[in-house]
Structure formats: C-alpha cells, structure tokens
C-alpha cells in the first residue's frame, strides 16, 4: 500500500472534532466540556504524530496533515472584542498548527494538557511533506454582550443557530454579513482563503511545508432536473476560490494542490444528506448524477493544464 498511495493524512480536522464534538456537543460524542475539550485535541494531535511515525516506518511516500483553518476578525474595535478574536484564533488555528509545525503550544496552553507534554510534542511535530488547509469561511468574533456583538447578531439572525457557543465562554462567534451564503448558511468569502494561506506563510515561514488546499467547497440546494443538477452557485463558488488560491500563489505562498469537497454528496456530520457538497448527486436509491459543476470543473482543469 505504501507504494500506491501518493500522500497520507492521518487525522483530518482535529479542531472540528475537538470543538464541535467535545467542547460544545454539536457533533459526536456530544460532550460539552468547554476548554477541557482541548485535552481531546492534544490526543488527536498525538495520534497524528504516532501515525506519521508508523507510516514512515512502513515506507510511505509522503505524509501530511489536514487542518481546518479560518481567518478570525474582531466584530468591533473594543479591546474586549479584539481580545476575544485573538483567543478564538489561538484555539481554532494556532493550537492545532503550532504543535505540528513548531513543536509547541501557543501562549502556554501546553501547561494544562495531560501527560508528558514535552515528549508528546516531539512526536506531534514529526516533519511533514505537506500541510493541508481545509477552508470554508472566515469567523467573526466578539466579546459576549458587547454592543458590536449584539448588533451583528441582529443584522444576520439566520446564522445564530449554527454558530452559538455555550454560556461562560469568553468569546461569541457571531454572524457575518455577506453578499451570498451557502445552503449551510455560511458566508461565501473567497478572499478569506487567500488571507489564511498568506497568514500561515507569514506566521511559520520555512517551517511551513508545501501547502495543499485539502477541502474547499459548498453545500447548495440541489434539485435533479433534466438529468443533472444546475448548481450555478457551486460553480461560482469554485471559480472564485480557485482565483483566491491563485492570489495566494502570486503573494508567494507555495500552494501545490486544490481539492474540491467533495466528489460525491457525503453524509455531512450531524446533518446527514441534508447538506449536499458533491460534484455528483447521490440519490436515495444511491443513483449517481453528475452535476453541472462536475462538467465545469473537468473543463476548467483541462484549461489550466493546457495553459501550464
């Protein structure tokens, strides 16, 4: 198997499993442990490091990781809002990137982790051949109850159910206004992909391996008609995000690949098949129907290859 798989990524999106599964309980296992959930994240990262060592010992050609990253913006200029955004950025982005890339936790977070943390970090920070970035949207963060946070929630209430956090957490993830939203209610913001790629390069310099955008895509309200799905919104989304990757490359980021999430409609965490991300529609009878975006991406890829 090692000679047939081009690249291994042992753990996908540890931040999502940690925050949504163990901290706020939206996903399995449905725990609401707040900051104590970071211990689960530490063990996910340790599992990544142990798997990386095992794969290399087995002769794997290349090993990477895939983290879900988001650019974090403060909802207002108040010191409390800025501090809340910085804390969220640390928990969502830095706490999962820096153990892998730097062999350390940011801001002393390792002091509260279980086990022999220094020894674990030596395993977690095994050198990688690639760094995967899963990107969907930016995140707007403010201090709970402050005017800018309250105003943002009032301006875009449709997102509140998706982004609410438990009481007692010192930040509030609030709705972000956008010209367009996915069926999930997420803002379409391709410029955020450029931002996060450049941010990773600026933060980690030569410690950052070549980057692959390992997930990028959107859910849309798909309807099969005329033997296909006319998903113009997905085509528009992918076109804009490919341009965002090109902008990051122009800014000097070493991006080697872009992977669309996903080829097929997938069972999407707690939402099942109610949120459809695929280039190919999967029906209740398991029938596969290629969408318009499937043909568009095929033709776009051929154009990119022919242009070099």
Short mmCIF file of C-alpha atoms in Angstrom, two decimals:
data_model
loop_
_atom_site.label_atom_id
_atom_site.label_comp_id
_atom_site.label_asym_id
_atom_site.label_seq_id
_atom_site.Cartn_x
_atom_site.Cartn_y
_atom_site.Cartn_z
CA UNK A 1 0.00 0.00 0.00
CA UNK A 2 2.81 2.44 0.81
CA UNK A 3 3.96 2.45 -2.81
CA UNK A 4 0.43 3.07 -4.17
CA UNK A 5 -0.77 5.99 -2.01
CA UNK A 6 0.77 9.31 -3.02
CA UNK A 7 0.16 11.07 0.30
CA UNK A 8 -1.20 10.11 3.70
CA UNK A 9 -3.03 12.48 6.05
CA UNK A 10 -3.71 10.51 9.23
CA UNK A 11 -6.04 12.95 11.05
CA UNK A 12 -8.50 15.28 9.35
CA UNK A 13 -9.81 18.45 11.01
CA UNK A 14 -8.90 17.75 14.64
CA UNK A 15 -10.23 21.19 15.57
CA UNK A 16 -13.74 20.25 14.40
CA UNK A 17 -13.81 17.01 16.37
CA UNK A 18 -12.42 18.83 19.40
CA UNK A 19 -14.59 21.94 19.43
CA UNK A 20 -17.83 20.64 17.95
CA UNK A 21 -17.66 17.12 19.38
CA UNK A 22 -16.11 17.64 22.81
CA UNK A 23 -16.42 21.35 23.64
CA UNK A 24 -19.95 22.35 22.57
CA UNK A 25 -21.53 18.97 21.78
CA UNK A 26 -22.96 19.56 18.30
CA UNK A 27 -21.20 16.52 16.83
CA UNK A 28 -20.41 13.09 18.25
CA UNK A 29 -19.66 12.24 21.01
CA UNK A 30 -21.87 15.16 22.04
CA UNK A 31 -19.85 16.35 25.02
CA UNK A 32 -19.97 19.94 26.34
CA UNK A 33 -16.66 20.19 28.17
CA UNK A 34 -15.71 23.74 27.20
CA UNK A 35 -11.98 24.40 27.49
CA UNK A 36 -11.39 20.94 28.97
CA UNK A 37 -12.02 19.61 25.44
CA UNK A 38 -8.55 20.81 24.42
CA UNK A 39 -7.21 17.63 26.03
CA UNK A 40 -9.07 15.68 23.33
CA UNK A 41 -7.39 17.86 20.71
CA UNK A 42 -4.00 17.09 22.21
CA UNK A 43 -4.63 13.36 21.89
CA UNK A 44 -5.84 13.76 18.31
CA UNK A 45 -2.57 15.52 17.51
CA UNK A 46 -0.62 12.81 19.31
CA UNK A 47 -2.45 10.22 17.21
CA UNK A 48 -1.38 12.15 14.12
CA UNK A 49 2.26 12.09 15.22
CA UNK A 50 2.24 8.39 16.08
CA UNK A 51 0.58 7.57 12.76
CA UNK A 52 3.15 9.69 10.92
CA UNK A 53 5.99 7.72 12.50
CA UNK A 54 4.30 4.41 11.70
CA UNK A 55 3.66 5.41 8.09
CA UNK A 56 7.25 6.48 7.57
CA UNK A 57 8.46 3.22 9.08
CA UNK A 58 6.23 1.40 6.58
CA UNK A 59 7.77 3.28 3.67
CA UNK A 60 5.06 5.88 2.98
CA UNK A 61 5.98 8.17 0.09
CA UNK A 62 4.65 11.35 1.71
CA UNK A 63 2.81 12.26 4.90
CA UNK A 64 0.91 15.46 5.69
CA UNK A 65 -1.97 16.71 7.77
CA UNK A 66 -5.26 18.49 7.12
CA UNK A 67 -6.37 21.24 9.49
CA UNK A 68 -9.49 23.34 9.23
CA UNK A 69 -8.37 26.98 9.24
CA UNK A 70 -10.32 30.20 9.38
CA UNK A 71 -9.23 33.85 9.38
CA UNK A 72 -10.62 35.41 12.55
CA UNK A 73 -11.87 39.01 12.61
CA UNK A 74 -12.94 41.05 15.62
CA UNK A 75 -16.51 42.31 15.33
CA UNK A 76 -15.55 45.71 16.75
CA UNK A 77 -12.65 47.88 17.88
CA UNK A 78 -13.25 47.50 21.62
CA UNK A 79 -10.33 45.94 23.47
CA UNK A 80 -12.63 43.15 24.66
CA UNK A 81 -13.65 42.28 21.09
CA UNK A 82 -10.05 42.26 19.88
CA UNK A 83 -9.01 40.04 22.81
CA UNK A 84 -11.92 37.67 22.16
CA UNK A 85 -10.93 37.32 18.49
CA UNK A 86 -7.30 36.68 19.43
CA UNK A 87 -8.36 33.96 21.87
CA UNK A 88 -10.55 32.27 19.26
CA UNK A 89 -7.73 32.46 16.70
CA UNK A 90 -5.42 30.79 19.22
CA UNK A 91 -7.86 27.98 19.97
CA UNK A 92 -9.08 27.34 16.42
CA UNK A 93 -5.92 27.92 14.39
CA UNK A 94 -2.71 28.17 16.39
CA UNK A 95 -3.41 25.43 18.95
CA UNK A 96 -3.54 22.88 16.13
CA UNK A 97 -0.95 24.29 13.72
CA UNK A 98 1.85 25.16 16.14
CA UNK A 99 2.26 21.80 17.91
CA UNK A 100 2.68 20.25 14.45
CA UNK A 101 4.82 22.94 12.84
CA UNK A 102 6.73 24.37 15.82
CA UNK A 103 6.60 21.60 18.41
CA UNK A 104 4.99 23.86 21.00
CA UNK A 105 1.65 25.24 22.10
CA UNK A 106 0.89 28.97 21.86
CA UNK A 107 0.55 31.17 24.92
CA UNK A 108 1.41 28.47 27.45
CA UNK A 109 -1.56 26.27 26.51
CA UNK A 110 0.58 23.16 26.91
CA UNK A 111 0.69 23.70 30.68
CA UNK A 112 -2.85 22.43 31.00
CA UNK A 113 -2.52 19.40 28.73
CA UNK A 114 -2.46 15.85 30.11
CA UNK A 115 0.50 13.50 30.01
CA UNK A 116 4.18 14.12 29.29
CA UNK A 117 3.55 17.14 27.07
CA UNK A 118 7.16 17.74 26.00
CA UNK A 119 7.56 14.12 24.91
CA UNK A 120 4.20 14.21 23.15
CA UNK A 121 5.13 17.37 21.25
CA UNK A 122 8.28 15.69 19.97
CA UNK A 123 6.02 13.07 18.39
CA UNK A 124 3.36 15.53 17.21
CA UNK A 125 5.94 17.68 15.40
CA UNK A 126 7.33 14.92 13.18
CA UNK A 127 8.42 16.66 9.94
CA UNK A 128 5.80 16.63 7.19
CA UNK A 129 5.87 16.66 3.42
CA UNK A 130 2.72 18.75 3.08
CA UNK A 131 0.37 20.88 5.11
CA UNK A 132 -3.33 20.62 4.27
CA UNK A 133 -5.71 23.53 4.70
CA UNK A 134 -9.46 22.97 4.81
CA UNK A 135 -11.22 26.30 4.32
CA UNK A 136 -14.89 27.27 4.20
CA UNK A 137 -15.37 30.76 5.62
CA UNK A 138 -13.94 33.46 7.90
CA UNK A 139 -15.10 33.76 11.51
CA UNK A 140 -16.36 36.92 13.17
CA UNK A 141 -15.79 37.04 16.93
CA UNK A 142 -16.70 39.47 19.68
CA UNK A 143 -16.99 39.70 23.44
CA UNK A 144 -20.34 38.36 24.73
CA UNK A 145 -22.93 41.05 25.29
CA UNK A 146 -20.91 43.97 23.94
CA UNK A 147 -22.68 46.37 21.53
CA UNK A 148 -20.89 45.27 18.35
CA UNK A 149 -21.64 41.61 19.07
CA UNK A 150 -25.32 42.28 19.77
CA UNK A 151 -25.63 44.38 16.59
CA UNK A 152 -24.01 41.69 14.43
CA UNK A 153 -26.45 39.07 15.70
CA UNK A 154 -29.40 41.35 14.99
CA UNK A 155 -28.15 42.02 11.44
CA UNK A 156 -27.90 38.36 10.38
CA UNK A 157 -30.03 36.18 12.69
CA UNK A 158 -30.21 33.27 10.24
CA UNK A 159 -26.73 32.10 11.30
CA UNK A 160 -27.22 32.19 15.04
CA UNK A 161 -28.19 28.55 15.48
CA UNK A 162 -25.12 27.40 13.58
CA UNK A 163 -22.60 29.50 15.46
CA UNK A 164 -23.79 29.87 19.05
CA UNK A 165 -21.46 28.82 21.88
CA UNK A 166 -22.30 27.89 25.49
CA UNK A 167 -22.61 30.45 28.24
CA UNK A 168 -19.43 31.15 30.16
CA UNK A 169 -17.15 31.05 27.12
CA UNK A 170 -15.30 34.42 26.87
CA UNK A 171 -15.97 34.92 23.17
CA UNK A 172 -19.02 34.87 20.93
CA UNK A 173 -18.92 33.64 17.33
CA UNK A 174 -21.35 35.94 15.57
CA UNK A 175 -22.99 36.06 12.12
CA UNK A 176 -21.00 37.58 9.28
CA UNK A 177 -22.75 39.64 6.63
CA UNK A 178 -22.08 38.56 3.04
CA UNK A 179 -23.46 39.02 -0.47
CA UNK A 180 -24.02 35.29 -0.75
CA UNK A 181 -24.44 32.33 1.61
CA UNK A 182 -24.21 28.58 1.13
CA UNK A 183 -27.16 26.31 1.93
CA UNK A 184 -25.46 25.76 5.29
CA UNK A 185 -25.78 29.48 5.98
CA UNK A 186 -22.04 30.05 5.75
CA UNK A 187 -20.86 33.33 4.16
CA UNK A 188 -19.14 32.94 0.79
CA UNK A 189 -15.82 34.75 1.23
CA UNK A 190 -13.08 33.54 -1.13
CA UNK A 191 -10.78 36.34 -0.02
CA UNK A 192 -10.60 34.55 3.33
CA UNK A 193 -8.83 31.63 1.66
CA UNK A 194 -6.14 33.94 0.33
CA UNK A 195 -5.90 35.53 3.77
CA UNK A 196 -5.45 32.28 5.65
CA UNK A 197 -2.85 30.94 3.21
CA UNK A 198 -0.80 34.13 3.42
CA UNK A 199 -1.23 34.18 7.21
CA UNK A 200 0.18 30.67 7.54
CA UNK A 201 3.19 31.60 5.41
CA UNK A 202 3.79 34.76 7.41
CA UNK A 203 3.43 33.04 10.78
CA UNK A 204 5.52 29.94 10.13
CA UNK A 205 7.92 30.82 7.32
CA UNK A 206 10.19 27.95 6.34
CA UNK A 207 8.60 25.72 9.00
CA UNK A 208 5.52 25.51 6.76
CA UNK A 209 5.75 22.64 4.23
CA UNK A 210 4.25 22.99 0.76
CA UNK A 211 0.54 23.68 1.15
CA UNK A 212 -2.41 21.84 -0.34
CA UNK A 213 -5.96 23.17 -0.06
CA UNK A 214 -7.36 19.82 1.02
CA UNK A 215 -11.01 20.86 1.28
CA UNK A 216 -12.86 23.68 -0.44
CA UNK A 217 -16.48 23.58 -1.46
CA UNK A 218 -20.05 24.48 -0.56
CA UNK A 219 -23.43 22.96 0.09
CA UNK A 220 -26.22 24.10 -2.23
CA UNK A 221 -29.95 23.38 -2.52
CA UNK A 222 -29.64 20.78 -5.26
CA UNK A 223 -32.56 19.54 -7.37
CA UNK A 224 -32.19 16.90 -10.09
CA UNK A 225 -33.84 18.06 -13.30
CA UNK A 226 -33.17 17.30 -16.97
CA UNK A 227 -30.82 14.51 -15.87
CA UNK A 228 -28.48 16.80 -13.96
CA UNK A 229 -28.29 19.40 -11.19
CA UNK A 230 -27.96 23.02 -12.32
CA UNK A 231 -25.73 24.18 -9.47
CA UNK A 232 -24.60 27.57 -10.70
CA UNK A 233 -23.90 28.70 -7.14
CA UNK A 234 -21.32 25.91 -6.70
CA UNK A 235 -19.64 26.74 -10.00
CA UNK A 236 -19.45 30.39 -8.96
CA UNK A 237 -18.04 29.37 -5.57
CA UNK A 238 -15.32 27.14 -7.00
CA UNK A 239 -14.33 29.65 -9.66
CA UNK A 240 -13.87 32.40 -7.07
CA UNK A 241 -11.92 30.15 -4.69
CA UNK A 242 -9.58 28.99 -7.43
CA UNK A 243 -8.88 32.66 -8.09
CA UNK A 244 -8.22 33.10 -4.36
CA UNK A 245 -5.61 30.33 -4.49
CA UNK A 246 -4.01 32.00 -7.50
CA UNK A 247 -3.82 35.24 -5.50
CA UNK A 248 -2.05 33.42 -2.66
CA UNK A 249 0.43 31.89 -5.10
CA UNK A 250 1.07 35.35 -6.55
CA UNK A 251 1.76 36.51 -2.97
CA UNK A 252 4.48 33.88 -2.63
CA UNK A 253 2.67 31.02 -0.88
CA UNK A 254 3.87 27.57 -2.03
CA UNK A 255 0.49 26.02 -2.88
CA UNK A 256 0.74 22.67 -4.65
CA UNK A 257 -2.86 21.46 -4.88
CA UNK A 258 -6.57 22.24 -4.60
CA UNK A 259 -9.10 19.55 -3.70
CA UNK A 260 -12.83 20.12 -4.00
CA UNK A 261 -15.05 18.91 -1.19
CA UNK A 262 -16.47 16.73 -2.40
CA UNK A 263 -16.70 14.37 -5.34
CA UNK A 264 -19.94 12.79 -4.07
CA UNK A 265 -22.65 14.10 -1.80
CA UNK A 266 -21.45 12.96 1.60
CA UNK A 267 -23.00 12.13 4.96
CA UNK A 268 -22.26 15.53 6.49
CA UNK A 269 -21.59 15.11 10.23
CA UNK A 270 -24.83 15.60 12.18
CA UNK A 271 -26.68 16.95 9.12
CA UNK A 272 -26.55 13.73 7.10
CA UNK A 273 -27.60 14.21 3.47
CA UNK A 274 -29.48 17.44 4.15
CA UNK A 275 -26.34 19.39 3.18
CA UNK A 276 -25.00 18.42 -0.24
CA UNK A 277 -21.41 19.30 -1.13
CA UNK A 278 -20.79 16.92 -4.03
CA UNK A 279 -19.96 17.41 -7.66
CA UNK A 280 -22.07 14.27 -8.12
CA UNK A 281 -25.58 13.97 -6.67
CA UNK A 282 -26.30 10.83 -4.61
CA UNK A 283 -29.97 9.85 -4.60
CA UNK A 284 -31.94 7.90 -2.03
CA UNK A 285 -31.51 4.82 -4.25
CA UNK A 286 -27.74 5.51 -4.45
CA UNK A 287 -28.05 6.67 -8.08
CA UNK A 288 -25.16 8.96 -9.06
CA UNK A 289 -25.97 12.03 -11.17
CA UNK A 290 -23.10 14.33 -12.22
CA UNK A 291 -23.98 17.97 -11.62
CA UNK A 292 -23.19 20.90 -13.90
CA UNK A 293 -20.26 21.70 -11.59
CA UNK A 294 -18.74 18.30 -12.39
CA UNK A 295 -18.52 19.13 -16.08
CA UNK A 296 -17.41 22.69 -15.35
CA UNK A 297 -14.52 21.59 -13.14
CA UNK A 298 -13.47 18.95 -15.68
CA UNK A 299 -13.28 21.59 -18.39
CA UNK A 300 -11.63 24.16 -16.10
CA UNK A 301 -8.95 21.63 -15.14
CA UNK A 302 -8.21 20.90 -18.80
CA UNK A 303 -7.87 24.62 -19.45
CA UNK A 304 -5.47 25.06 -16.54
CA UNK A 305 -3.34 22.12 -17.71
CA UNK A 306 -3.17 23.37 -21.29
CA UNK A 307 -2.11 26.83 -20.11
CA UNK A 308 0.71 25.37 -17.97
#
